[in-house]
Tab-separated table of C-alpha atoms and ligand atoms in Angstrom:
chain	number	residue	atom	x	y	z
A	1	UNK	CA	-0.032	-0.001	-0.030
A	2	UNK	CA	1.311	3.441	-0.901
A	3	UNK	CA	0.911	5.844	2.014
A	4	UNK	CA	1.066	9.529	1.039
A	5	UNK	CA	1.053	11.068	4.449
A	6	UNK	CA	2.265	10.275	7.943
A	7	UNK	CA	0.232	11.565	10.857
A	8	UNK	CA	2.521	12.100	13.831
A	9	UNK	CA	1.206	11.470	17.340
A	10	UNK	CA	3.058	13.097	20.194
A	11	UNK	CA	2.761	12.985	23.972
A	12	UNK	CA	0.707	15.633	25.658
A	13	UNK	CA	2.536	15.889	29.026
A	14	UNK	CA	4.212	19.174	29.702
A	15	UNK	CA	3.176	20.837	26.499
A	16	UNK	CA	0.148	22.801	27.548
A	17	UNK	CA	-0.385	26.437	26.681
A	18	UNK	CA	2.501	28.440	25.347
A	19	UNK	CA	4.882	25.534	25.480
A	20	UNK	CA	2.870	23.715	22.901
A	21	UNK	CA	4.098	25.943	20.048
A	22	UNK	CA	7.697	25.511	21.106
A	23	UNK	CA	7.198	21.781	21.289
A	24	UNK	CA	5.483	21.456	17.936
A	25	UNK	CA	7.925	23.793	16.151
A	26	UNK	CA	10.882	21.800	17.492
A	27	UNK	CA	9.186	18.593	16.443
A	28	UNK	CA	8.642	19.896	12.905
A	29	UNK	CA	12.278	21.037	12.772
A	30	UNK	CA	13.632	17.714	13.982
A	31	UNK	CA	11.437	15.752	11.552
A	32	UNK	CA	12.714	17.872	8.665
A	33	UNK	CA	16.235	17.191	9.806
A	34	UNK	CA	15.639	13.466	10.058
A	35	UNK	CA	14.187	13.330	6.545
A	36	UNK	CA	16.941	15.421	4.927
A	37	UNK	CA	18.824	12.380	3.691
A	38	UNK	CA	15.828	10.291	2.822
A	39	UNK	CA	14.914	10.064	-0.877
A	40	UNK	CA	11.714	11.911	-1.697
A	41	UNK	CA	10.111	15.314	-1.148
A	42	UNK	CA	8.535	15.885	2.208
A	43	UNK	CA	6.291	18.627	3.441
A	44	UNK	CA	6.256	18.737	7.236
A	45	UNK	CA	3.683	20.978	8.928
A	46	UNK	CA	1.358	21.369	11.851
A	47	UNK	CA	-2.305	21.769	11.621
A	48	UNK	CA	-5.065	21.634	14.243
A	49	UNK	CA	-2.845	20.338	17.047
A	50	UNK	CA	-1.238	17.683	14.867
A	51	UNK	CA	1.836	17.251	12.877
A	52	UNK	CA	1.797	15.806	9.355
A	53	UNK	CA	4.422	14.649	6.854
A	54	UNK	CA	3.157	14.723	3.269
A	55	UNK	CA	5.300	12.715	0.849
A	56	UNK	CA	5.855	13.416	-2.833
A	57	UNK	CA	8.051	12.205	-5.680
A	58	UNK	CA	9.796	8.879	-5.404
A	59	UNK	CA	10.051	7.652	-1.822
A	60	UNK	CA	10.014	4.427	0.183
A	61	UNK	CA	7.504	4.343	3.037
A	62	UNK	CA	9.809	2.101	5.122
A	63	UNK	CA	12.684	4.602	4.787
A	64	UNK	CA	10.394	7.416	5.917
A	65	UNK	CA	9.197	5.336	8.878
A	66	UNK	CA	12.711	4.376	9.917
A	67	UNK	CA	13.762	8.046	9.938
A	68	UNK	CA	10.680	9.083	11.903
A	69	UNK	CA	11.371	6.366	14.492
A	70	UNK	CA	14.495	8.312	15.449
A	71	UNK	CA	12.795	11.593	16.177
A	72	UNK	CA	12.354	12.190	19.923
A	73	UNK	CA	8.944	13.515	20.837
A	74	UNK	CA	7.109	11.172	18.450
A	75	UNK	CA	4.940	8.659	20.269
A	76	UNK	CA	3.277	7.110	17.244
A	77	UNK	CA	3.575	7.228	13.457
A	78	UNK	CA	0.312	6.630	11.450
A	79	UNK	CA	0.759	5.883	7.714
A	80	UNK	CA	-2.189	7.533	5.964
A	81	UNK	CA	-3.800	6.986	2.593
A	82	UNK	CA	-5.280	10.170	1.174
A	83	UNK	CA	-8.343	9.847	-0.998
A	84	UNK	CA	-9.928	12.606	-3.056
A	85	UNK	CA	-13.485	13.445	-1.994
A	86	UNK	CA	-15.453	12.157	-4.970
A	87	UNK	CA	-18.648	11.339	-3.146
A	88	UNK	CA	-19.626	8.739	-0.603
A	89	UNK	CA	-19.940	5.793	-3.039
A	90	UNK	CA	-16.315	6.335	-4.024
A	91	UNK	CA	-15.300	6.611	-0.360
A	92	UNK	CA	-16.846	3.205	0.339
A	93	UNK	CA	-14.695	1.766	-2.483
A	94	UNK	CA	-11.598	3.455	-1.165
A	95	UNK	CA	-12.102	2.231	2.342
A	96	UNK	CA	-12.793	-1.359	1.333
A	97	UNK	CA	-9.738	-1.304	-0.924
A	98	UNK	CA	-7.685	-0.031	2.040
A	99	UNK	CA	-8.950	-2.868	4.312
A	100	UNK	CA	-8.374	-5.428	1.612
A	101	UNK	CA	-4.761	-4.428	1.068
A	102	UNK	CA	-3.644	-3.693	4.585
A	103	UNK	CA	-5.402	-6.684	6.183
A	104	UNK	CA	-5.105	-9.663	3.769
A	105	UNK	CA	-6.327	-11.950	6.570
A	106	UNK	CA	-9.934	-10.950	7.147
A	107	UNK	CA	-10.410	-13.034	10.279
A	108	UNK	CA	-10.369	-9.807	12.344
A	109	UNK	CA	-12.683	-7.443	14.093
A	110	UNK	CA	-12.934	-3.762	13.291
A	111	UNK	CA	-14.619	-0.541	14.054
A	112	UNK	CA	-14.843	2.669	12.033
A	113	UNK	CA	-13.993	5.872	13.849
A	114	UNK	CA	-14.602	8.900	11.662
A	115	UNK	CA	-13.985	12.546	12.225
A	116	UNK	CA	-15.615	15.274	10.223
A	117	UNK	CA	-13.239	18.187	10.127
A	118	UNK	CA	-15.014	19.600	7.066
A	119	UNK	CA	-18.414	20.568	8.521
A	120	UNK	CA	-20.087	20.903	5.124
A	121	UNK	CA	-19.761	17.191	4.432
A	122	UNK	CA	-23.250	15.762	3.831
A	123	UNK	CA	-23.064	13.024	6.500
A	124	UNK	CA	-22.477	13.181	10.185
A	125	UNK	CA	-19.657	11.183	11.723
A	126	UNK	CA	-22.134	8.698	13.195
A	127	UNK	CA	-23.622	8.144	9.760
A	128	UNK	CA	-20.175	7.792	8.219
A	129	UNK	CA	-19.179	5.176	10.794
A	130	UNK	CA	-22.406	3.194	10.258
A	131	UNK	CA	-22.399	3.312	6.433
A	132	UNK	CA	-18.711	2.593	5.943
A	133	UNK	CA	-18.920	-0.235	8.490
A	134	UNK	CA	-21.766	-1.744	6.498
A	135	UNK	CA	-19.857	-1.441	3.226
A	136	UNK	CA	-16.854	-3.303	4.756
A	137	UNK	CA	-19.071	-6.063	6.187
A	138	UNK	CA	-20.711	-6.479	2.825
A	139	UNK	CA	-17.387	-6.687	1.032
A	140	UNK	CA	-15.750	-9.212	3.374
A	141	UNK	CA	-17.998	-11.937	4.805
A	142	UNK	CA	-15.413	-13.100	7.406
A	143	UNK	CA	-14.846	-9.757	9.019
A	144	UNK	CA	-16.768	-8.770	12.194
A	145	UNK	CA	-17.467	-5.561	14.068
A	146	UNK	CA	-16.364	-5.077	17.647
A	147	UNK	CA	-17.115	-1.640	19.030
A	148	UNK	CA	-15.385	-2.250	22.388
A	149	UNK	CA	-12.060	-3.904	21.584
A	150	UNK	CA	-11.595	-4.055	17.812
A	151	UNK	CA	-8.425	-5.532	16.340
A	152	UNK	CA	-8.455	-2.733	13.800
A	153	UNK	CA	-9.609	0.809	14.559
A	154	UNK	CA	-10.151	2.265	11.112
A	155	UNK	CA	-9.894	6.035	11.241
A	156	UNK	CA	-11.515	8.113	8.530
A	157	UNK	CA	-10.972	11.869	8.683
A	158	UNK	CA	-12.977	14.050	6.322
A	159	UNK	CA	-11.103	17.200	5.443
A	160	UNK	CA	-10.618	18.680	1.962
A	161	UNK	CA	-9.262	15.268	1.186
A	162	UNK	CA	-10.170	12.137	3.124
A	163	UNK	CA	-7.530	10.582	5.369
A	164	UNK	CA	-7.705	6.826	5.989
A	165	UNK	CA	-5.456	5.116	8.502
A	166	UNK	CA	-5.420	2.360	11.113
A	167	UNK	CA	-1.820	1.483	11.980
A	168	UNK	CA	0.192	3.195	14.742
A	169	UNK	CA	3.917	2.461	14.644
A	170	UNK	CA	5.551	3.295	17.991
A	171	UNK	CA	7.985	6.214	18.000
A	172	UNK	CA	10.861	6.705	20.463
A	173	UNK	CA	8.856	8.947	22.836
A	174	UNK	CA	10.709	11.689	24.773
A	175	UNK	CA	10.739	15.357	23.827
A	176	UNK	CA	11.951	17.021	20.635
A	177	UNK	CA	15.640	17.987	20.745
A	178	UNK	CA	15.977	21.686	21.382
A	179	UNK	CA	13.122	22.017	23.867
A	180	UNK	CA	15.350	21.530	26.886
A	181	UNK	CA	18.610	23.313	26.177
A	182	UNK	CA	21.981	21.726	25.505
A	183	UNK	CA	24.482	19.641	27.463
A	184	UNK	CA	28.093	18.510	27.041
A	185	UNK	CA	28.649	14.774	26.695
A	186	UNK	CA	32.030	13.318	27.617
A	187	UNK	CA	32.187	10.857	24.762
A	188	UNK	CA	34.716	8.040	24.816
A	189	UNK	CA	34.905	5.134	22.407
A	190	UNK	CA	33.191	2.792	24.895
A	191	UNK	CA	29.734	1.344	25.163
A	192	UNK	CA	28.352	3.593	27.879
A	193	UNK	CA	28.834	7.236	26.942
A	194	UNK	CA	26.964	7.093	23.585
A	195	UNK	CA	24.012	5.533	25.426
A	196	UNK	CA	24.203	8.236	28.116
A	197	UNK	CA	24.099	10.949	25.449
A	198	UNK	CA	21.116	9.264	23.731
A	199	UNK	CA	19.215	9.102	27.005
A	200	UNK	CA	19.638	12.747	27.985
A	201	UNK	CA	18.940	13.903	24.476
A	202	UNK	CA	15.731	11.904	24.476
A	203	UNK	CA	14.447	14.410	27.021
A	204	UNK	CA	14.788	17.232	24.507
A	205	UNK	CA	18.414	18.155	25.189
A	206	UNK	CA	20.765	19.088	22.354
A	207	UNK	CA	24.251	17.587	22.528
A	208	UNK	CA	27.823	18.744	22.234
A	209	UNK	CA	30.586	16.290	22.955
A	210	UNK	CA	34.194	16.285	24.139
A	211	UNK	CA	36.631	13.427	23.440
A	212	UNK	CA	40.077	13.160	25.017
A	213	UNK	CA	42.696	11.457	22.979
A	214	UNK	CA	46.326	10.820	23.713
A	215	UNK	CA	48.409	10.539	20.572
A	216	UNK	CA	50.672	8.659	19.952
A	217	UNK	CA	49.373	6.386	22.680
A	218	UNK	CA	45.955	6.340	21.109
A	219	UNK	CA	45.618	5.951	17.361
A	220	UNK	CA	43.831	7.793	14.604
A	221	UNK	CA	41.530	4.769	14.359
A	222	UNK	CA	40.470	5.279	17.983
A	223	UNK	CA	39.655	8.897	17.186
A	224	UNK	CA	37.758	7.901	14.029
A	225	UNK	CA	35.753	5.411	16.127
A	226	UNK	CA	34.609	8.244	18.371
A	227	UNK	CA	33.674	10.324	15.327
A	228	UNK	CA	31.695	7.368	14.001
A	229	UNK	CA	29.903	6.985	17.350
A	230	UNK	CA	29.066	10.673	17.351
A	231	UNK	CA	27.622	10.255	13.862
A	232	UNK	CA	25.457	7.335	15.034
A	233	UNK	CA	24.158	9.266	18.002
A	234	UNK	CA	23.514	12.331	15.835
A	235	UNK	CA	20.989	10.329	13.871
A	236	UNK	CA	18.743	10.845	16.911
A	237	UNK	CA	20.029	14.089	18.352
A	238	UNK	CA	20.731	16.195	15.288
A	239	UNK	CA	24.160	17.737	14.653
A	240	UNK	CA	26.741	17.356	17.451
A	241	UNK	CA	29.644	19.767	17.872
A	242	UNK	CA	32.550	17.565	18.805
A	243	UNK	CA	35.670	18.854	20.592
A	244	UNK	CA	38.691	16.578	20.257
A	245	UNK	CA	41.211	17.415	22.981
A	246	UNK	CA	44.834	16.367	22.839
A	247	UNK	CA	45.257	15.111	26.427
A	248	UNK	CA	48.691	13.516	26.153
A	249	UNK	CA	50.798	16.156	27.851
A	250	UNK	CA	48.399	16.555	30.764
A	251	UNK	CA	48.296	12.785	31.256
A	252	UNK	CA	52.099	12.498	31.101
A	253	UNK	CA	52.429	15.278	33.614
A	254	UNK	CA	50.005	13.714	36.042
A	255	UNK	CA	51.873	10.412	35.617
A	256	UNK	CA	55.151	12.157	36.418
A	257	UNK	CA	54.013	14.163	39.426
A	258	UNK	CA	51.160	12.339	41.182
A	259	UNK	CA	50.808	9.097	43.149
A	260	UNK	CA	50.080	6.371	40.646
A	261	UNK	CA	47.108	4.906	42.493
A	262	UNK	CA	45.387	8.276	42.096
A	263	UNK	CA	46.163	8.757	38.385
A	264	UNK	CA	42.746	7.803	37.050
A	265	UNK	CA	40.849	10.047	39.449
A	266	UNK	CA	43.050	13.075	38.799
A	267	UNK	CA	42.907	12.514	35.127
A	268	UNK	CA	39.115	12.298	35.262
A	269	UNK	CA	38.991	15.498	37.248
A	270	UNK	CA	40.957	17.257	34.440
A	271	UNK	CA	38.645	15.794	31.826
A	272	UNK	CA	35.683	17.260	33.697
A	273	UNK	CA	37.388	20.653	33.998
A	274	UNK	CA	38.201	20.815	30.285
A	275	UNK	CA	34.764	19.618	29.200
A	276	UNK	CA	33.199	22.168	31.491
A	277	UNK	CA	35.347	24.853	29.930
A	278	UNK	CA	33.886	24.126	26.458
A	279	UNK	CA	30.398	23.613	27.950
A	280	UNK	CA	30.341	27.100	29.464
A	281	UNK	CA	31.760	28.627	26.292
A	282	UNK	CA	28.787	27.295	24.326
A	283	UNK	CA	26.013	27.744	26.933
A	284	UNK	CA	25.615	24.063	27.802
A	285	UNK	CA	23.622	23.634	30.971
A	286	UNK	CA	25.291	20.466	32.254
A	287	UNK	CA	27.784	17.688	31.664
A	288	UNK	CA	26.850	14.121	30.736
A	289	UNK	CA	28.888	10.980	31.475
A	290	UNK	CA	28.340	7.250	31.063
A	291	UNK	CA	29.213	6.444	34.645
A	292	UNK	CA	27.408	3.769	36.628
A	293	UNK	CA	27.939	3.117	40.334
A	294	UNK	CA	30.610	0.519	41.038
A	295	UNK	CA	31.305	-0.389	37.426
A	296	UNK	CA	35.037	0.270	37.799
A	297	UNK	CA	37.363	1.719	40.496
A	298	UNK	CA	36.788	5.262	39.215
A	299	UNK	CA	32.998	4.880	39.595
A	300	UNK	CA	32.641	3.925	43.211
A	301	UNK	CA	30.597	6.424	45.237
A	302	UNK	CA	33.815	7.842	46.684
A	303	UNK	CA	35.463	8.153	43.228
A	304	UNK	CA	32.384	9.827	41.798
A	305	UNK	CA	32.500	12.297	44.693
A	306	UNK	CA	36.131	13.067	43.968
A	307	UNK	CA	35.391	13.553	40.201
A	308	UNK	CA	32.324	15.676	40.915
A	309	UNK	CA	34.342	17.876	43.280
A	310	UNK	CA	35.765	19.956	40.377
A	311	UNK	CA	32.487	20.539	38.537
A	312	UNK	CA	30.358	23.623	38.882
A	313	UNK	CA	27.828	22.561	36.251
A	314	UNK	CA	25.443	19.736	37.186
A	315	UNK	CA	26.711	16.339	35.965
A	316	UNK	CA	24.031	14.087	34.464
A	317	UNK	CA	24.703	10.384	34.742
A	318	UNK	CA	21.658	8.673	33.208
A	319	UNK	CA	23.245	5.197	33.533
A	320	UNK	CA	24.000	5.515	37.181
A	321	UNK	CA	21.701	2.657	38.271
A	322	UNK	CA	22.102	0.492	35.118
A	323	UNK	CA	23.838	-2.853	34.970
A	324	UNK	CA	26.182	-3.402	32.046
A	325	UNK	CA	23.710	-5.738	30.323
A	326	UNK	CA	20.998	-3.122	30.487
A	327	UNK	CA	23.342	-0.569	28.942
A	328	UNK	CA	24.251	-3.037	26.186
A	329	UNK	CA	20.593	-3.541	25.338
A	330	UNK	CA	20.132	0.187	24.742
A	331	UNK	CA	23.393	0.337	22.754
A	332	UNK	CA	22.109	-2.438	20.524
A	333	UNK	CA	18.728	-0.723	20.079
A	334	UNK	CA	20.365	2.556	18.976
A	335	UNK	CA	22.966	0.766	16.879
A	336	UNK	CA	26.129	1.998	18.606
A	337	UNK	CA	27.139	-1.358	20.174
A	338	UNK	CA	28.963	-2.869	17.188
A	339	UNK	CA	31.118	0.284	16.805
A	340	UNK	CA	31.736	0.601	20.541
A	341	UNK	CA	33.226	-2.914	20.836
A	342	UNK	CA	35.843	-2.385	18.123
A	343	UNK	CA	39.090	-3.022	19.961
A	344	UNK	CA	40.907	0.299	19.838
A	345	UNK	CA	42.882	1.557	22.836
A	346	UNK	CA	41.378	4.224	25.097
A	347	UNK	CA	43.422	7.014	26.655
A	348	UNK	CA	42.342	5.954	30.206
A	349	UNK	CA	43.725	2.461	29.803
A	350	UNK	CA	47.224	3.507	28.985
A	351	UNK	CA	48.191	5.136	32.247
A	352	UNK	CA	46.213	3.039	34.647
A	353	UNK	CA	47.824	1.873	37.898
A	354	UNK	CA	47.820	-1.807	38.887
A	355	UNK	CA	45.894	-0.969	42.035
A	356	UNK	CA	43.932	2.270	41.634
A	357	UNK	CA	42.312	3.733	44.759
A	358	UNK	CA	38.696	2.687	45.077
A	359	UNK	CA	37.908	4.960	48.010
A	360	UNK	CA	39.730	8.194	47.225
A	361	UNK	CA	39.702	10.940	49.783
A	362	UNK	CA	38.857	14.315	48.187
A	363	UNK	CA	41.236	16.269	50.479
A	364	UNK	CA	44.121	13.999	49.624
A	365	UNK	CA	43.328	14.176	45.915
A	366	UNK	CA	43.333	17.968	46.119
A	367	UNK	CA	46.717	17.825	47.873
A	368	UNK	CA	48.138	15.509	45.205
A	369	UNK	CA	46.993	17.957	42.542
A	370	UNK	CA	49.024	20.681	44.134
A	371	UNK	CA	52.067	18.867	42.798
A	372	UNK	CA	50.912	19.928	39.334
A	373	UNK	CA	51.039	23.595	40.150
A	374	UNK	CA	54.059	24.502	38.144
A	375	UNK	CA	52.929	23.587	34.659
A	376	UNK	CA	49.262	22.584	34.718
A	377	UNK	CA	47.838	26.005	33.878
A	378	UNK	CA	49.975	26.234	30.829
A	379	UNK	CA	49.181	22.674	29.713
A	380	UNK	CA	45.476	23.274	30.285
A	381	UNK	CA	45.638	26.395	28.122
A	382	UNK	CA	47.506	24.579	25.357
A	383	UNK	CA	45.060	21.650	25.457
A	384	UNK	CA	42.152	24.046	25.037
A	385	UNK	CA	43.872	26.089	22.330
A	386	UNK	CA	44.884	23.057	20.280
A	387	UNK	CA	41.536	21.348	20.472
A	388	UNK	CA	40.062	20.344	17.147
A	389	UNK	CA	36.376	21.106	16.788
A	390	UNK	CA	34.065	19.672	14.148
A	391	UNK	CA	30.353	19.401	13.601
A	392	UNK	CA	29.145	15.871	13.204
A	393	UNK	CA	25.920	15.206	11.261
B	401	ATP	P1	32.532	4.165	28.306
B	401	ATP	O1	32.023	2.845	27.963
B	401	ATP	O2	31.572	5.227	28.062
B	401	ATP	O3	33.883	4.431	27.730
B	401	ATP	P2	33.732	3.242	30.738
B	401	ATP	O4	33.036	2.133	31.284
B	401	ATP	O5	34.922	2.940	29.880
B	401	ATP	O6	32.728	4.155	29.907
B	401	ATP	P3	35.356	5.173	32.183
B	401	ATP	O7	36.481	4.966	31.291
B	401	ATP	O8	35.563	5.180	33.659
B	401	ATP	O9	34.126	4.185	31.943
B	401	ATP	O10	34.689	6.511	31.865
B	401	ATP	C1	33.577	6.964	32.488
B	401	ATP	C2	32.957	8.081	31.676
B	401	ATP	O11	33.956	9.130	31.498
B	401	ATP	C3	32.625	7.682	30.261
B	401	ATP	O12	31.306	7.112	30.189
B	401	ATP	C4	32.744	8.972	29.554
B	401	ATP	O13	31.566	9.765	29.719
B	401	ATP	C5	33.897	9.648	30.206
B	401	ATP	N1	35.135	9.322	29.497
B	401	ATP	C6	36.038	8.366	29.753
B	401	ATP	N2	37.054	8.360	28.857
B	401	ATP	C7	36.818	9.435	28.054
B	401	ATP	C8	37.547	9.974	26.907
B	401	ATP	N3	38.691	9.453	26.476
B	401	ATP	N4	37.014	11.082	26.358
B	401	ATP	C9	35.859	11.599	26.748
B	401	ATP	N5	35.171	11.111	27.807
B	401	ATP	C10	35.617	10.041	28.456
B	402	MG	MG1	35.792	4.313	28.487
C-alpha cells in the first residue's frame, strides 16, 4: 500500500499552553532534519494540534518510517492513505480497498471511527461510521465488528481530502531536541557514553561532545571510532559539535608528578574541567557521562564524589543505576554497540595503575593535585587552544 502522508502522534505531558508551540515547532524542525537524507520530497507541517508529513516524488515508506522512529517527541507514526473526496460511493470503495490491502487476513474485528473536520460534508460522523462499517461487512463476509475492543480501529478523517489510517507504529517517545537546552557529553569510544548521550537527548536536550585522545598512545583509528559513534548518536540528536582534545601532555604530567594509584581520578578531574570549559563557552547547561555506580574503580561512590568535586555545572549520569547488560541492550537498540566494541585503545587504559584507589579521599586528591602547580595551567591552556572542533551530522 502506498501511503502519502504520515500523521505524527506526540505525547501531551508538559506541552500545555504556550509551550505547545515551542514543542510542535521543535518537532517539525527535527522531523525535517531526520528526513533530509531520505529520498523523496517531504512537506512537514502542523495543523489543528497535529503534525503531518506529506510525501511526494519517489520515496520508500519504510525509509520514511525508519527516519521518523528516530525523532524524539514522536509517540506514534500513522501511515495515511489520502483519497480525493469524490462522493460517498467512491469513499466506500476506497475504504474497502484499504482494508483489503492492509489486512489480507480478514479473520479480524474492526470498528470505523470517523472525524468530520469539514463541517459541510453531507453526512455526520455517526452516519459515516455506520455506512462505511456496512460497506466493509458487505465486502468481506469473514470480518466482524467489535465496538469495544476491535483488532483494527479504522480512522477516517474528512477534510478537503479524506484521510484513511489504522496503523500506529511506535515512535521513540521523549521530547523534541531543542526544547530543553543543551549539554556537554564526555564521549569516549566505549559502550556507555553514547548511550548516556542518547538518554539525555531523548528528554529534548541538544548535545555537544568532548573526546580526550592521547596521541601517539591512542591511534587515529580510536579517534575515528569516536567520530563514527558521534555520527550514530547524531541520527537521533541532530548535529553534534565535537571537541577533540589532545590530552597527552596533561596525562604524562599527572603520571610524572602524582601518586600512581590516584592517576585515574586526577585524570578524570581534568577531563571534567576541560569539558566544562567548552560547555560554558557554548552555553551548555550540564555535563553528561556514562558512569554507573561501582562499574570500575573510578566509579565507586567515593570516586564519583572526587570527580564531581571539580564541577560547577550539574553532571548528568543517566546510567548511574544501570547494569552493564541493560546498557548493552540500549546500545544495541540505537545501533552503537557494534562500533563501541571495536578493539581500539582508550586514553584511560594507557596510564592506569595496577591498584587504583577505590575509596579516594577528596582532600588527599586535592593535595596531590598541588604537585601539578608549576605547569598545569599552561598545559590546560595549550590543550584548550589546540582542540580540534568539528560538527558531526
Ligand atoms: P565508556 O564505555 O563510556 O567508555 P567506561 O566504562 O569505559 O565508559 P570510564 O572509562 O571510567 O568508563 O569513563 C567513565 C565516563 O567518563 C565515560 O562514560 C565517559 O563519559 C567519560 N570518558 C572516559 N574516557 C573518556 C575519553 N577518552 N574522552 C571523553 N570522555 C571520556
Ligand atoms: Mg571508556
